[in-house]
CSV table of C-alpha atoms and ligand atoms in Angstrom, one decimal:
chain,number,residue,atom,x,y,z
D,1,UNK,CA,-25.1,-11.9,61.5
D,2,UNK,CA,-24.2,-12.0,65.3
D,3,UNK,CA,-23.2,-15.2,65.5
D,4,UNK,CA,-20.0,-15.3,63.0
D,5,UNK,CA,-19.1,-11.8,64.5
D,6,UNK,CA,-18.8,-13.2,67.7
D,7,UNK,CA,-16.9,-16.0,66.6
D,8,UNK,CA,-14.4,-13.5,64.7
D,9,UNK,CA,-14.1,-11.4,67.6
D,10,UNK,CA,-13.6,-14.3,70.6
D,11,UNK,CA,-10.2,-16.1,68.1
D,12,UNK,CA,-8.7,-12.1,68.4
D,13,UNK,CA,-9.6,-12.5,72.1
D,14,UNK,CA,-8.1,-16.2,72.5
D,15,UNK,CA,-4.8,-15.4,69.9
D,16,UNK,CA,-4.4,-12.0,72.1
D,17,UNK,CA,-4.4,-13.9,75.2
D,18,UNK,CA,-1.5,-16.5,74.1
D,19,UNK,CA,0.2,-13.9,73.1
D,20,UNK,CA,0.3,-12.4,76.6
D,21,UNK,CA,1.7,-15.8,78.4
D,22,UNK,CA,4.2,-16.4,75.9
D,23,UNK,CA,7.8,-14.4,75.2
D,24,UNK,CA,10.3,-15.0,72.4
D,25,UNK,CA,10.4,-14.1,68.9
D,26,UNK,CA,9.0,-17.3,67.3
D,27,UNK,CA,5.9,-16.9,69.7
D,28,UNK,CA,5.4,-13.3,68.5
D,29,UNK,CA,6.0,-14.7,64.8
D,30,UNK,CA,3.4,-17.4,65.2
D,31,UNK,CA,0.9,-14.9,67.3
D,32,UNK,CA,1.5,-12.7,64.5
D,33,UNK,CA,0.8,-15.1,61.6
D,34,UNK,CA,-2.6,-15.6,63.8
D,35,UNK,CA,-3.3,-12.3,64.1
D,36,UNK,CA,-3.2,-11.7,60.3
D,37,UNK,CA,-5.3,-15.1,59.8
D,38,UNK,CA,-7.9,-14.4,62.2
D,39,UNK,CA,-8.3,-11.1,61.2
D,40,UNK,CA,-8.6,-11.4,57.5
D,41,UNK,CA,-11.1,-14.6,58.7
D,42,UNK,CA,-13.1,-12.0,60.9
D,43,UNK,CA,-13.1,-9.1,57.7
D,44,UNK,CA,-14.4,-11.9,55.2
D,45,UNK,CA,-17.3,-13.0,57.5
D,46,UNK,CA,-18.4,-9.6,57.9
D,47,UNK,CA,-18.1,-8.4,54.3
D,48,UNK,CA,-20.0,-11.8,53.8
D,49,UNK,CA,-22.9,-10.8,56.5
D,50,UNK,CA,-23.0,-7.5,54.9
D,51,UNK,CA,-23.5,-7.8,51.7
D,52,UNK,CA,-26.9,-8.9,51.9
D,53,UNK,CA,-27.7,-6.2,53.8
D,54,UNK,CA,-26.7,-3.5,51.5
D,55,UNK,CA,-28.2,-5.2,48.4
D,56,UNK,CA,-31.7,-5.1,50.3
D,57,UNK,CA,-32.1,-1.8,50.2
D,58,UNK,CA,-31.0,-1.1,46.6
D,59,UNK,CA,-34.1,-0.5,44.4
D,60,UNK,CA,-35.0,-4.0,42.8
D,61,UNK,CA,-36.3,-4.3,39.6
D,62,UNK,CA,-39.9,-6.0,39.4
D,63,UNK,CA,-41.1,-4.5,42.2
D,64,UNK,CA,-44.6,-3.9,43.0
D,65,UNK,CA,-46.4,-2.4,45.9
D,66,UNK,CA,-50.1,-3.1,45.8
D,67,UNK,CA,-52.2,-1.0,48.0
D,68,UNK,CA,-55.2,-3.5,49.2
D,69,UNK,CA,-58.1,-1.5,50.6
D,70,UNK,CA,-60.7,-3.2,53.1
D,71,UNK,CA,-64.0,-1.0,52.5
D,72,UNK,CA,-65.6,0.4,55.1
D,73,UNK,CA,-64.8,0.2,58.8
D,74,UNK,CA,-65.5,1.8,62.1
D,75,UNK,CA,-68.3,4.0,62.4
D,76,UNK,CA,-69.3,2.3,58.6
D,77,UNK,CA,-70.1,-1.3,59.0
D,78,UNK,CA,-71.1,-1.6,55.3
D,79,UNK,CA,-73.3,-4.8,53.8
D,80,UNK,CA,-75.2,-6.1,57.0
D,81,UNK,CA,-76.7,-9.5,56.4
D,82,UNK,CA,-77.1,-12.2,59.0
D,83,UNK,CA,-73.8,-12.4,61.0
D,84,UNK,CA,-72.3,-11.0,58.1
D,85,UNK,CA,-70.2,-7.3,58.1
D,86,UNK,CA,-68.8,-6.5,55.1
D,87,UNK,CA,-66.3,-4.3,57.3
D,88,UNK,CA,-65.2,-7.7,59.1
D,89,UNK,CA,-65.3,-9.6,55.6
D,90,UNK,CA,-63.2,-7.3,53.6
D,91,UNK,CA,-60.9,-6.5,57.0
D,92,UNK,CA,-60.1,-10.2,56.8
D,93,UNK,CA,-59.6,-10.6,53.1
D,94,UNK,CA,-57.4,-8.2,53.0
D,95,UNK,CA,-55.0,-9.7,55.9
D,96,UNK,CA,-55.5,-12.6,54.0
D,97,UNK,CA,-54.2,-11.1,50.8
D,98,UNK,CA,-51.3,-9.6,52.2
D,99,UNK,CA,-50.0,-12.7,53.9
D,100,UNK,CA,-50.5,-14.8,50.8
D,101,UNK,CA,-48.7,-11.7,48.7
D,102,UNK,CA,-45.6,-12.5,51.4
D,103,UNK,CA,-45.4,-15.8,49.0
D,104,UNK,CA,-44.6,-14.0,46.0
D,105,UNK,CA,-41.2,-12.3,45.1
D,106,UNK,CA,-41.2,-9.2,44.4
D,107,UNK,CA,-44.9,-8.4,44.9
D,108,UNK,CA,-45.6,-6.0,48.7
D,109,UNK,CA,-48.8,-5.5,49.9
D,110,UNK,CA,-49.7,-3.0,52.0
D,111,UNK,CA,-53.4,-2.0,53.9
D,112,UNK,CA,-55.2,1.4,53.8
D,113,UNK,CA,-56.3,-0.2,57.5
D,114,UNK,CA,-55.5,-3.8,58.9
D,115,UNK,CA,-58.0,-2.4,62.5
D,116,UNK,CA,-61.8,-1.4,62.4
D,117,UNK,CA,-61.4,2.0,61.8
D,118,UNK,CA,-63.1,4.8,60.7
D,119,UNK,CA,-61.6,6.0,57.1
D,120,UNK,CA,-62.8,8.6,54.5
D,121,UNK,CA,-62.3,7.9,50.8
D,122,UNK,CA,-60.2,11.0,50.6
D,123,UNK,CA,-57.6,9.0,53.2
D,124,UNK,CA,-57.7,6.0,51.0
D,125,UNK,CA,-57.1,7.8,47.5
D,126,UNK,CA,-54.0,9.8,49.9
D,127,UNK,CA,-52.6,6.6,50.9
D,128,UNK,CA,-51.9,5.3,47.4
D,129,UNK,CA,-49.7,8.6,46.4
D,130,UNK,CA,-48.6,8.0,50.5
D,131,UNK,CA,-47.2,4.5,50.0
D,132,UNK,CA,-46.0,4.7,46.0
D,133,UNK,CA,-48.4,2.1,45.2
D,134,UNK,CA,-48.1,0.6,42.0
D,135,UNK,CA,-51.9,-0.2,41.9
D,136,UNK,CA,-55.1,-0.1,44.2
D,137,UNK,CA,-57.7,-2.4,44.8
D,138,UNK,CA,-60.6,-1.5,47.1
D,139,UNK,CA,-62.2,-5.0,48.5
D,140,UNK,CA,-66.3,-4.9,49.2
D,141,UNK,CA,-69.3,-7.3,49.1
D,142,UNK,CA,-72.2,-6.9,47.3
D,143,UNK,CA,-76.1,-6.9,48.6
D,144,UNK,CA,-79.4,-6.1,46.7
D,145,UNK,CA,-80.3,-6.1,42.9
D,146,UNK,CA,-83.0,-8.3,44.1
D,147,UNK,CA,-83.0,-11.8,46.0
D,148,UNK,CA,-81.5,-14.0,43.1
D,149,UNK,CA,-78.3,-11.7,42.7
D,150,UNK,CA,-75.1,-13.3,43.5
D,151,UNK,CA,-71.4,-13.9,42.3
D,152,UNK,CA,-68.8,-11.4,42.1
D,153,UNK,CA,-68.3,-7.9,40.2
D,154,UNK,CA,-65.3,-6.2,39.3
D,155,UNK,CA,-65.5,-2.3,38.8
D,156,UNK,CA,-62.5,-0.8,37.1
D,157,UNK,CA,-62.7,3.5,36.0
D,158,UNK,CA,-64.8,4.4,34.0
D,159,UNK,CA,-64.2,7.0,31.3
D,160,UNK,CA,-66.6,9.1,32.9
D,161,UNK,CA,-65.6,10.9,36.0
D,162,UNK,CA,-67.6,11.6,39.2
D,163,UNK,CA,-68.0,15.0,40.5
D,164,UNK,CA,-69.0,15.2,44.0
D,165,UNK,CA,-72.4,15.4,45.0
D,166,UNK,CA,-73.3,12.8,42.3
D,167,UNK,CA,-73.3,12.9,38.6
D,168,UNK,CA,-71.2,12.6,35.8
D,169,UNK,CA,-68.9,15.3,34.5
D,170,UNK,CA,-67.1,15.7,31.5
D,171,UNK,CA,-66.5,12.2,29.2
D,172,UNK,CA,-63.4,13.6,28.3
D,173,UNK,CA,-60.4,12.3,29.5
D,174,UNK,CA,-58.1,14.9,30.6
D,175,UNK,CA,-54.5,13.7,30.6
D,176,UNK,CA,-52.1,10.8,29.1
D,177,UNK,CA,-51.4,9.5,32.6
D,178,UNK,CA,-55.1,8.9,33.4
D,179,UNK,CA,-55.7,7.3,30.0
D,180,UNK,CA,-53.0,4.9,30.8
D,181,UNK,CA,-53.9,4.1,33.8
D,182,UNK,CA,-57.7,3.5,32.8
D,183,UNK,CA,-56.5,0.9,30.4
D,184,UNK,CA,-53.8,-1.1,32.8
D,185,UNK,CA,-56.9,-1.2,35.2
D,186,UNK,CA,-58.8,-3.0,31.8
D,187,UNK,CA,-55.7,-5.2,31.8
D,188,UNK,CA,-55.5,-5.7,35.7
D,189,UNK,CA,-59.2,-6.0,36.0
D,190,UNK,CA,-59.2,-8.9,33.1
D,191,UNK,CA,-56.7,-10.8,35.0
D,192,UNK,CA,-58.3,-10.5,38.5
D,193,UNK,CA,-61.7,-11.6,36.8
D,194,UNK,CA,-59.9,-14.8,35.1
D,195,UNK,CA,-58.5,-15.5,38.7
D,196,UNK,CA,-61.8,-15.4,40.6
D,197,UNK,CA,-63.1,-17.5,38.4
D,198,UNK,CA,-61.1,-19.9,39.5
D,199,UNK,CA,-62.7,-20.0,43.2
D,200,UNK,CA,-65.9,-19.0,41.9
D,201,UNK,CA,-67.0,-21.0,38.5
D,202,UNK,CA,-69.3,-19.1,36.3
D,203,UNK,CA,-70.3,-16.7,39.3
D,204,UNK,CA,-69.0,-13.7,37.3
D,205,UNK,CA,-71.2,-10.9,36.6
D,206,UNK,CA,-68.4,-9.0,34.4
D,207,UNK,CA,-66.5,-6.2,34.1
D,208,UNK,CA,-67.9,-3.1,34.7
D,209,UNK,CA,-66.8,0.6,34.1
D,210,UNK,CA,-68.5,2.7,36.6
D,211,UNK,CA,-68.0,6.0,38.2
D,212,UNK,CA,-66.6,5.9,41.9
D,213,UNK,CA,-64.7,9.0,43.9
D,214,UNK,CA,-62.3,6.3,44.5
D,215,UNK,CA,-60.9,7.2,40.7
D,216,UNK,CA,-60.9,11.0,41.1
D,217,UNK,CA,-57.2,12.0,41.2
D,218,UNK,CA,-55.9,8.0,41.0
D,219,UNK,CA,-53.1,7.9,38.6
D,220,UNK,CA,-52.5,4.0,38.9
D,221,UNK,CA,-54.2,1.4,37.8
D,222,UNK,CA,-57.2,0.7,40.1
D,223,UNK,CA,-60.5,-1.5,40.9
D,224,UNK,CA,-63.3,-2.5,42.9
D,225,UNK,CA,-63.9,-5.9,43.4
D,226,UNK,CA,-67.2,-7.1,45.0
D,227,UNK,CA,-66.5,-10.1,45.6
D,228,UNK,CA,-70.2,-11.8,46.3
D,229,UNK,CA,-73.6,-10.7,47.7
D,230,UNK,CA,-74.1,-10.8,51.2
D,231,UNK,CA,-78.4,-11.1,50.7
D,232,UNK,CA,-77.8,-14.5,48.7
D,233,UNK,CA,-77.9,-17.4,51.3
D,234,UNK,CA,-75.1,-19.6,48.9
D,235,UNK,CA,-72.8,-16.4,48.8
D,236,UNK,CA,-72.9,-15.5,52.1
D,237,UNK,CA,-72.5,-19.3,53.8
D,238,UNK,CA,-69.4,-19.5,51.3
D,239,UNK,CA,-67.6,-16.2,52.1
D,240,UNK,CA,-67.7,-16.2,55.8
D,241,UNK,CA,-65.8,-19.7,55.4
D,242,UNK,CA,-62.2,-19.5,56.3
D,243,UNK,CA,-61.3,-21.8,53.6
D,244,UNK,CA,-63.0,-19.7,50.3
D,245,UNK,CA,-61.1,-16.5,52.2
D,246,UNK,CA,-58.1,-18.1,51.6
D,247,UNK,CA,-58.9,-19.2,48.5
D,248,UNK,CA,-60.5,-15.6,46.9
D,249,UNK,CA,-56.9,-14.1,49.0
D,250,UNK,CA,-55.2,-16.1,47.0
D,251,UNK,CA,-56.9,-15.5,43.9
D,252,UNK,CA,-56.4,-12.0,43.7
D,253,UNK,CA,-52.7,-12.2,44.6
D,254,UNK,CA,-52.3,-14.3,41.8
D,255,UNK,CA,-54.3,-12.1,39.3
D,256,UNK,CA,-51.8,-9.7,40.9
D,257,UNK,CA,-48.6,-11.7,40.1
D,258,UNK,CA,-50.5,-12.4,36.3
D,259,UNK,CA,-50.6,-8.6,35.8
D,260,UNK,CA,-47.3,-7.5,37.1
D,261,UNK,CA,-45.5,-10.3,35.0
D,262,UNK,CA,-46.9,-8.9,32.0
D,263,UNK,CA,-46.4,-5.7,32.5
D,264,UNK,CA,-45.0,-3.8,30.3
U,301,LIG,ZN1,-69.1,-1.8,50.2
């Protein structure tokens, strides 16, 4: 934008200045005719570099912002196995997932936290209404269920809520929006399952519907991937690999992409 403004501006500088060591009428013609040229030239180039600008900020249809939440953090270190933190783990799948997002038109991710810090569920359910995000998903890894568990799980709401202080409360479900939004996190959780399973043949342990206070008071579409189990040897030597962080990263951003498209 600079550059062609300079430009613009340094011809009125150079036509003004011939204009001061010449007299007579045909000079004043000519500098004239410049003026006019240089100055429509000048007008052209910025309506040109401006253009752009202004369209940016106009709301664009197909749209999404995706709020990406690295569990735990801080004071919380999570899954502990080996040299493995699922804090760090999830911390750098998430960057991961928001740099490979920066690929795809149209899709905007954005980090509950992108430091190691301390954050309370509460903050993370906040930050979706906060940011206008279009959909949440809340990145952990997995540990227990005896030695021989591994492969990934992906929790979407169930149609039970959790109270807190444990338990289940009433089955019903209390509003329209909520019902929606259970079943577009069906839909989103189906797609992000078909995209793991790209990085992670038959590791899939399925789609489960389970109570977390991560759903209470989430309007949007939302899940919980755990995305392998820290106590298996295989799963753990895989996902601290920069290469299979990539590759899950961009996994889920195209699951993402798969879900948004289709959209209704
Ligand atoms: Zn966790």
């Amino acid at each position: 934008m600079m550059i062609p403004l300079t430009v613009g501006i340094r011809l009125l500088y150079e036509a003004q200045a011939l204009e001061n060591h010449k007299t007579g009428k045909e000079t004043m013609e000519l500098m004239n005719g410049w003026r006019v040229k240089y100055g429509v030239f000048t007008l052209a180039v910025i309506l040109f570099c401006l253009i752009p600008m202004a369209g940016a900020g106009a709301p664009q249809q197909g749209f999404y912002t995706i709020l990406v939440d690295p569990a735990h953090g801080g004071d919380d270190p999570g899954v502990m196995s080996d040299k493995l933190r699922e804090k760090e783990l999830t911390l750098n799948l998430a960057l991961l997932v928001r740099e490979e997002a920066q690929k795809i038109p149209g899709l905007q991710v954005q980090l509950t936290r992108s430091t190691d810090r301390t954050l309370s569920i509460a903050e993370r359910v906040k930050a979706a209404g906060t940011m206008k995000a279009d959909a949440l998903l809340s990145l952990h890894v997995n540990a227990g269920f005896g030695k021989k568990a591994s492969g990934y799980e992906v929790y979407f709401p169930g149609f039970r809520q959790s109270v807190p202080g444990g338990g289940d409360s009433s089955p019903i479900i209390k509003d329209m929006a909520r019902n929606t939004s259970l079943n577009d996190s069906v839909r989103l959780a189906q797609r992000i399952q078909s995209a793991l399973e790209t990085v992670f043949p038959r590791k899939g342990r399925g789609l489960r519907d389970a109570p977390s206070p991560l759903w209470d008071g989430l309007t949007i579409p939302g899940l919980v991937v755990e995305i392998g189990f820290a106590t298996d040897p295989d799963d753990r030597k895989r996902l601290t690999e920069e290469q299979t962080q990539r590759a899950v990263a961009r996994a889920l951003v195209m699951g993402l992409r798969d879900y948004f498209r289709k959209a209704p």
